[in-house]
XYZ file of N, CA and C in Angstrom:
450
model
N -32.562 1.456 13.474
C -31.800 0.977 14.603
C -30.996 2.123 15.216
N -30.480 3.001 14.390
C -29.699 4.128 14.890
C -30.541 5.054 15.762
N -31.860 4.987 15.633
C -32.754 5.822 16.438
C -33.118 5.180 17.771
N -32.683 3.931 17.987
C -32.943 3.268 19.268
C -32.296 4.040 20.398
N -32.891 3.949 21.571
C -32.314 4.564 22.757
C -31.060 3.782 23.145
N -29.926 4.467 23.374
C -28.705 3.763 23.776
C -28.921 3.032 25.106
N -28.306 1.832 25.218
C -28.423 1.069 26.451
C -27.077 0.465 26.813
N -26.930 0.115 28.073
C -25.693 -0.492 28.550
C -24.592 0.528 28.741
N -23.475 0.078 29.308
C -22.366 0.988 29.614
C -21.708 1.600 28.375
N -21.861 0.964 27.222
C -21.229 1.474 26.005
C -22.190 2.252 25.112
N -23.438 2.360 25.515
C -24.412 3.083 24.705
C -24.776 2.370 23.412
N -24.781 1.047 23.443
C -25.096 0.271 22.242
C -26.552 0.470 21.839
N -26.777 0.501 20.529
C -28.138 0.666 20.008
C -28.648 -0.578 19.279
N -27.780 -1.561 19.061
C -28.224 -2.773 18.386
C -27.076 -3.509 17.738
N -27.427 -4.597 17.086
C -26.433 -5.407 16.391
C -27.035 -5.970 15.115
N -26.218 -5.979 14.083
C -26.572 -6.598 12.811
C -25.773 -7.895 12.721
N -26.461 -9.009 12.476
C -25.788 -10.294 12.282
C -26.103 -10.751 10.862
N -25.067 -10.853 10.030
C -25.252 -11.302 8.647
C -24.803 -12.755 8.528
N -25.374 -13.449 7.562
C -25.033 -14.856 7.355
C -24.336 -15.006 6.014
N -23.123 -15.496 6.061
C -22.335 -15.781 4.868
C -22.370 -17.295 4.661
N -21.246 -17.905 4.400
C -21.152 -19.352 4.195
C -19.683 -19.726 4.134
N -19.381 -21.000 4.392
C -18.018 -21.463 4.190
C -17.632 -21.352 2.718
N -18.621 -21.261 1.839
C -18.340 -21.076 0.409
C -17.640 -19.746 0.146
N -17.725 -18.809 1.073
C -17.002 -17.546 0.937
C -15.499 -17.759 1.052
N -15.091 -18.859 1.673
C -13.682 -19.190 1.869
C -13.193 -20.243 0.881
N -13.992 -21.275 0.661
C -13.635 -22.357 -0.265
C -14.773 -22.564 -1.251
N -14.725 -21.864 -2.350
C -15.758 -22.035 -3.361
C -15.562 -23.331 -4.129
N -16.650 -23.842 -4.668
C -16.602 -25.095 -5.409
C -16.845 -24.858 -6.893
N -16.411 -25.800 -7.693
C -16.659 -25.759 -9.130
C -18.168 -25.690 -9.341
N -18.599 -24.783 -10.197
C -20.015 -24.623 -10.482
C -20.744 -23.719 -9.503
N -20.041 -23.166 -8.538
C -20.663 -22.325 -7.516
C -20.087 -20.909 -7.514
N -19.651 -20.436 -8.665
C -18.998 -19.130 -8.746
C -19.864 -18.009 -8.191
N -21.087 -17.883 -8.667
C -21.955 -16.789 -8.226
C -22.276 -16.908 -6.735
N -22.560 -18.118 -6.278
C -22.880 -18.325 -4.862
C -21.684 -17.956 -3.986
N -20.506 -18.456 -4.338
C -19.308 -18.159 -3.549
C -18.992 -16.669 -3.551
N -19.138 -16.036 -4.710
C -18.868 -14.598 -4.805
C -19.838 -13.800 -3.943
N -21.111 -14.170 -3.964
C -22.093 -13.431 -3.169
C -21.851 -13.627 -1.674
N -21.500 -14.834 -1.272
C -21.223 -15.081 0.142
C -19.916 -14.409 0.567
N -18.958 -14.318 -0.359
C -17.731 -13.581 -0.083
C -17.997 -12.093 0.088
N -18.931 -11.567 -0.684
C -19.301 -10.154 -0.555
C -19.929 -9.890 0.809
N -20.797 -10.785 1.240
C -21.415 -10.641 2.563
C -20.330 -10.659 3.637
N -19.403 -11.598 3.526
C -18.299 -11.680 4.493
C -17.477 -10.393 4.497
N -17.246 -9.834 3.325
C -16.368 -8.671 3.189
C -16.936 -7.380 3.762
N -18.243 -7.275 3.910
C -18.810 -6.019 4.421
C -18.776 -5.914 5.938
N -18.521 -7.012 6.626
C -18.677 -7.027 8.081
C -17.762 -6.023 8.780
N -16.469 -6.067 8.554
C -15.555 -5.167 9.266
C -15.777 -3.698 8.905
N -15.815 -3.323 7.618
C -16.035 -1.901 7.332
C -17.384 -1.386 7.833
N -18.409 -2.223 7.770
C -19.718 -1.799 8.264
C -19.706 -1.661 9.783
N -19.002 -2.569 10.471
C -18.885 -2.470 11.930
C -18.167 -1.185 12.326
N -17.137 -0.831 11.599
C -16.411 0.404 11.900
C -17.290 1.626 11.675
N -18.005 1.620 10.573
C -18.850 2.769 10.240
C -20.036 2.903 11.197
N -20.781 1.831 11.390
C -21.972 1.905 12.235
C -21.634 2.022 13.713
N -20.505 1.443 14.120
C -20.106 1.548 15.518
C -19.808 2.982 15.905
N -19.004 3.657 15.109
C -18.639 5.037 15.411
C -19.814 5.992 15.269
N -20.609 5.801 14.236
C -21.712 6.733 13.973
C -22.931 6.492 14.850
N -23.219 5.218 15.156
C -24.512 4.939 15.771
C -24.483 3.968 16.943
N -23.329 3.437 17.308
C -23.288 2.475 18.409
C -23.896 1.128 18.048
N -23.752 0.742 16.781
C -24.301 -0.525 16.299
C -23.150 -1.459 15.955
N -23.207 -2.685 16.477
C -22.205 -3.695 16.150
C -22.642 -4.482 14.920
N -21.658 -5.058 14.216
C -21.938 -5.906 13.052
C -21.077 -7.157 13.165
N -21.732 -8.302 13.070
C -21.035 -9.588 13.108
C -21.547 -10.464 11.978
N -20.764 -11.480 11.654
C -21.175 -12.421 10.624
C -20.987 -13.850 11.088
N -21.773 -14.731 10.510
C -21.640 -16.166 10.746
C -21.495 -16.828 9.387
N -20.487 -17.700 9.259
C -20.276 -18.468 8.028
C -20.503 -19.941 8.362
N -21.749 -20.403 8.228
C -22.022 -21.797 8.560
C -21.502 -22.756 7.507
N -21.208 -23.961 7.964
C -20.909 -25.064 7.056
C -22.218 -25.717 6.663
N -22.243 -27.029 6.645
C -23.453 -27.748 6.248
C -24.295 -28.013 7.492
N -25.524 -27.510 7.456
C -26.453 -27.675 8.569
C -27.631 -28.526 8.142
N -28.188 -29.237 9.097
C -29.352 -30.075 8.825
C -30.571 -29.175 8.669
N -31.071 -29.116 7.456
C -32.255 -28.316 7.136
C -33.136 -29.141 6.211
N -34.269 -28.597 5.861
C -35.126 -29.272 4.901
C -34.417 -29.516 3.587
N -33.599 -28.569 3.151
C -32.896 -28.711 1.879
C -31.838 -29.815 1.929
N -31.116 -29.901 3.034
C -30.046 -30.899 3.099
C -30.564 -32.302 3.369
N -31.791 -32.419 3.831
C -32.347 -33.734 4.153
C -33.349 -34.242 3.119
N -33.957 -33.344 2.357
C -35.011 -33.713 1.400
C -34.405 -34.258 0.112
N -34.831 -35.434 -0.325
C -34.346 -35.943 -1.612
C -34.743 -35.010 -2.754
N -33.874 -34.886 -3.715
C -34.147 -34.064 -4.893
C -34.925 -34.916 -5.892
N -36.025 -34.380 -6.358
C -36.824 -35.113 -7.334
C -36.176 -35.001 -8.705
N -36.108 -36.125 -9.384
C -35.586 -36.120 -10.750
C -36.654 -35.557 -11.676
N -36.252 -34.806 -12.703
C -37.245 -34.290 -13.646
C -37.974 -35.440 -14.332
N -39.258 -35.238 -14.543
C -40.068 -36.266 -15.188
C -40.218 -35.961 -16.670
N -40.126 -36.994 -17.501
C -40.399 -36.771 -18.918
C -41.874 -36.433 -19.100
N -42.172 -35.676 -20.153
C -43.566 -35.312 -20.410
C -44.410 -36.565 -20.537
N -45.592 -36.543 -19.926
C -46.510 -37.664 -20.000
C -46.243 -38.761 -18.990
N -45.169 -38.651 -18.195
C -44.866 -39.690 -17.203
C -45.836 -39.590 -16.039
N -46.146 -40.718 -15.435
C -47.025 -40.728 -14.271
C -46.238 -40.259 -13.056
N -46.869 -39.422 -12.240
C -46.191 -38.877 -11.065
C -45.764 -39.955 -10.088
N -46.617 -40.974 -9.869
C -46.256 -41.997 -8.886
C -45.081 -42.842 -9.335
N -44.753 -42.816 -10.614
C -43.638 -43.608 -11.116
C -42.328 -42.839 -11.146
N -42.358 -41.584 -10.744
C -41.145 -40.767 -10.806
C -40.139 -41.239 -9.766
N -38.895 -41.310 -10.178
C -37.835 -41.727 -9.263
C -37.281 -40.516 -8.537
N -36.688 -40.791 -7.395
C -36.006 -39.753 -6.637
C -34.561 -40.183 -6.459
N -33.672 -39.191 -6.397
C -32.297 -39.530 -6.059
C -32.238 -39.751 -4.555
N -31.213 -40.425 -4.104
C -31.121 -40.761 -2.687
C -30.598 -39.574 -1.893
N -31.246 -39.308 -0.778
C -30.778 -38.305 0.153
C -30.963 -36.876 -0.313
N -30.786 -35.942 0.642
C -30.841 -34.525 0.332
C -29.484 -34.031 -0.129
N -29.310 -32.705 -0.155
C -28.031 -32.164 -0.611
C -26.892 -32.604 0.293
N -27.173 -32.819 1.576
C -26.134 -33.302 2.484
C -25.598 -34.652 2.062
N -26.492 -35.574 1.754
C -26.076 -36.909 1.311
C -25.407 -36.841 -0.052
N -25.973 -36.040 -0.955
C -25.381 -35.918 -2.291
C -24.010 -35.246 -2.224
N -23.792 -34.422 -1.209
C -22.501 -33.758 -1.057
C -21.482 -34.644 -0.356
N -21.877 -35.838 0.034
C -20.936 -36.749 0.688
C -20.649 -36.372 2.118
N -21.650 -35.953 2.864
C -21.448 -35.493 4.228
C -20.953 -36.586 5.166
N -20.975 -37.831 4.758
C -20.459 -38.890 5.621
C -19.000 -39.205 5.293
N -18.327 -38.321 4.604
C -16.914 -38.512 4.284
C -16.052 -37.744 5.273
N -14.802 -37.574 4.935
C -13.862 -36.897 5.830
C -13.947 -35.377 5.765
N -14.933 -34.821 5.071
C -15.011 -33.363 4.955
C -15.210 -32.689 6.305
N -16.081 -33.239 7.136
C -16.345 -32.655 8.443
C -15.447 -33.363 9.445
N -14.635 -32.590 10.154
C -13.638 -33.178 11.043
C -14.228 -33.617 12.375
N -14.845 -32.697 13.093
C -15.454 -33.038 14.376
C -16.362 -31.913 14.810
N -17.561 -32.196 15.247
C -18.209 -33.495 15.247
C -18.554 -33.932 13.827
N -18.528 -35.210 13.590
C -18.696 -35.747 12.235
C -20.178 -35.871 11.886
N -20.810 -34.708 11.741
C -22.233 -34.635 11.410
C -22.538 -33.222 10.926
N -23.724 -33.052 10.403
C -24.160 -31.713 10.025
C -24.498 -30.919 11.282
N -24.399 -29.605 11.169
C -24.784 -28.743 12.276
C -26.290 -28.769 12.493
N -26.694 -28.396 13.682
C -28.110 -28.361 14.058
C -28.542 -26.907 14.248
N -29.798 -26.646 13.999
C -30.324 -25.288 14.124
C -30.090 -24.672 15.490
N -30.221 -25.463 16.554
C -30.024 -24.923 17.903
C -28.573 -24.494 18.124
N -27.622 -25.114 17.424
C -26.218 -24.710 17.554
C -25.987 -23.358 16.886
N -26.636 -23.146 15.762
C -26.577 -21.837 15.099
C -27.195 -20.779 16.016
N -28.346 -21.093 16.598
C -29.031 -20.150 17.488
C -28.177 -19.808 18.706
N -27.453 -20.788 19.248
C -26.576 -20.522 20.396
C -25.498 -19.512 20.048
N -24.952 -19.624 18.829
C -23.929 -18.667 18.426
C -24.524 -17.269 18.274
N -25.694 -17.173 17.672
C -26.352 -15.864 17.546
C -26.567 -15.258 18.929
N -27.021 -16.061 19.875
C -27.251 -15.568 21.231
C -25.959 -15.047 21.851
N -24.870 -15.780 21.699
C -23.586 -15.337 22.253
C -23.132 -14.034 21.604
N -23.319 -13.920 20.300
C -22.946 -12.688 19.601
C -23.744 -11.508 20.145
N -25.027 -11.695 20.329
C -25.888 -10.619 20.829
C -25.488 -10.228 22.246
N -25.186 -11.201 23.084
C -24.915 -10.938 24.495
C -23.511 -10.423 24.777
N -22.550 -10.664 23.905
C -21.161 -10.284 24.167
C -20.805 -9.016 23.394
N -20.713 -7.872 24.075
C -20.479 -6.608 23.374
C -19.096 -6.477 22.731
N -18.162 -7.345 23.090
C -16.841 -7.278 22.466
C -16.779 -8.001 21.127
N -17.820 -8.729 20.779
C -17.860 -9.368 19.465
C -18.365 -8.346 18.457
N -17.462 -7.911 17.604
C -17.797 -6.879 16.628
C -16.804 -6.936 15.473
N -17.311 -6.844 14.256
C -16.455 -6.721 13.084
C -15.768 -7.995 12.637
N -16.358 -9.138 12.919
C -15.703 -10.406 12.605
C -16.732 -11.414 12.107
N -16.286 -12.339 11.252
C -17.140 -13.428 10.781
C -16.652 -14.715 11.434
N -17.548 -15.402 12.108
C -17.217 -16.649 12.794
C -17.642 -17.823 11.926
N -16.695 -18.720 11.657
C -17.030 -19.969 10.954
C -17.669 -20.917 11.953
N -18.810 -21.447 11.591
C -19.518 -22.417 12.424
C -19.676 -23.663 11.577
N -18.606 -24.486 11.552
C -18.554 -25.505 10.505
C -17.931 -26.840 10.897
N -17.602 -27.058 12.152
C -16.997 -28.338 12.530
C -15.693 -28.611 11.802
N -14.970 -27.567 11.441
C -13.694 -27.648 10.714
C -13.841 -28.230 9.315
N -15.031 -28.111 8.724
C -15.232 -28.614 7.359
C -14.401 -27.784 6.378
N -13.820 -28.456 5.420
C -13.145 -27.795 4.304
C -13.688 -28.449 3.053
N -14.482 -27.691 2.324
C -15.182 -28.235 1.166
C -14.197 -28.528 0.040
N -14.364 -29.657 -0.638
C -13.510 -29.961 -1.788
C -13.888 -29.071 -2.963
N -13.009 -28.986 -3.947
C -13.306 -28.142 -5.103
C -14.456 -28.696 -5.924
N -14.672 -29.992 -5.856
C -15.792 -30.637 -6.564
C -16.506 -31.593 -5.622
N -17.810 -31.695 -5.836
C -18.577 -32.699 -5.087
C -18.850 -33.871 -5.977
């Protein structure tokens, strides 16, 4: 990216957009490694933006999404089957991770639903198009604050 031809009035050569998570801010019981890794991603944004901006004209931004509607959040989790059990008789738990996480409770303030992929894409587009967005992680979460336990 540093070898790209500079463009625009500021001589920008590109932008790096990293994805963290709201877990970087409010980790949950049993999610130590996940929260720590997402916190690490969040923590590199400002120093990397300073370094790459001065050296190469590259911006760095981050997005910390809350709960978004994806295959994982909508797909029911299959319960493990005992050895020798028939596949058609296997039970499933209700709902995906979104339902199991209680997404219909007061966790999400407004709008009271999971995020949609197009909303995430709109934020990425704004980050790319706005040259003053640099060195910051934006929470995209509908004001969700995850409880310590689900």
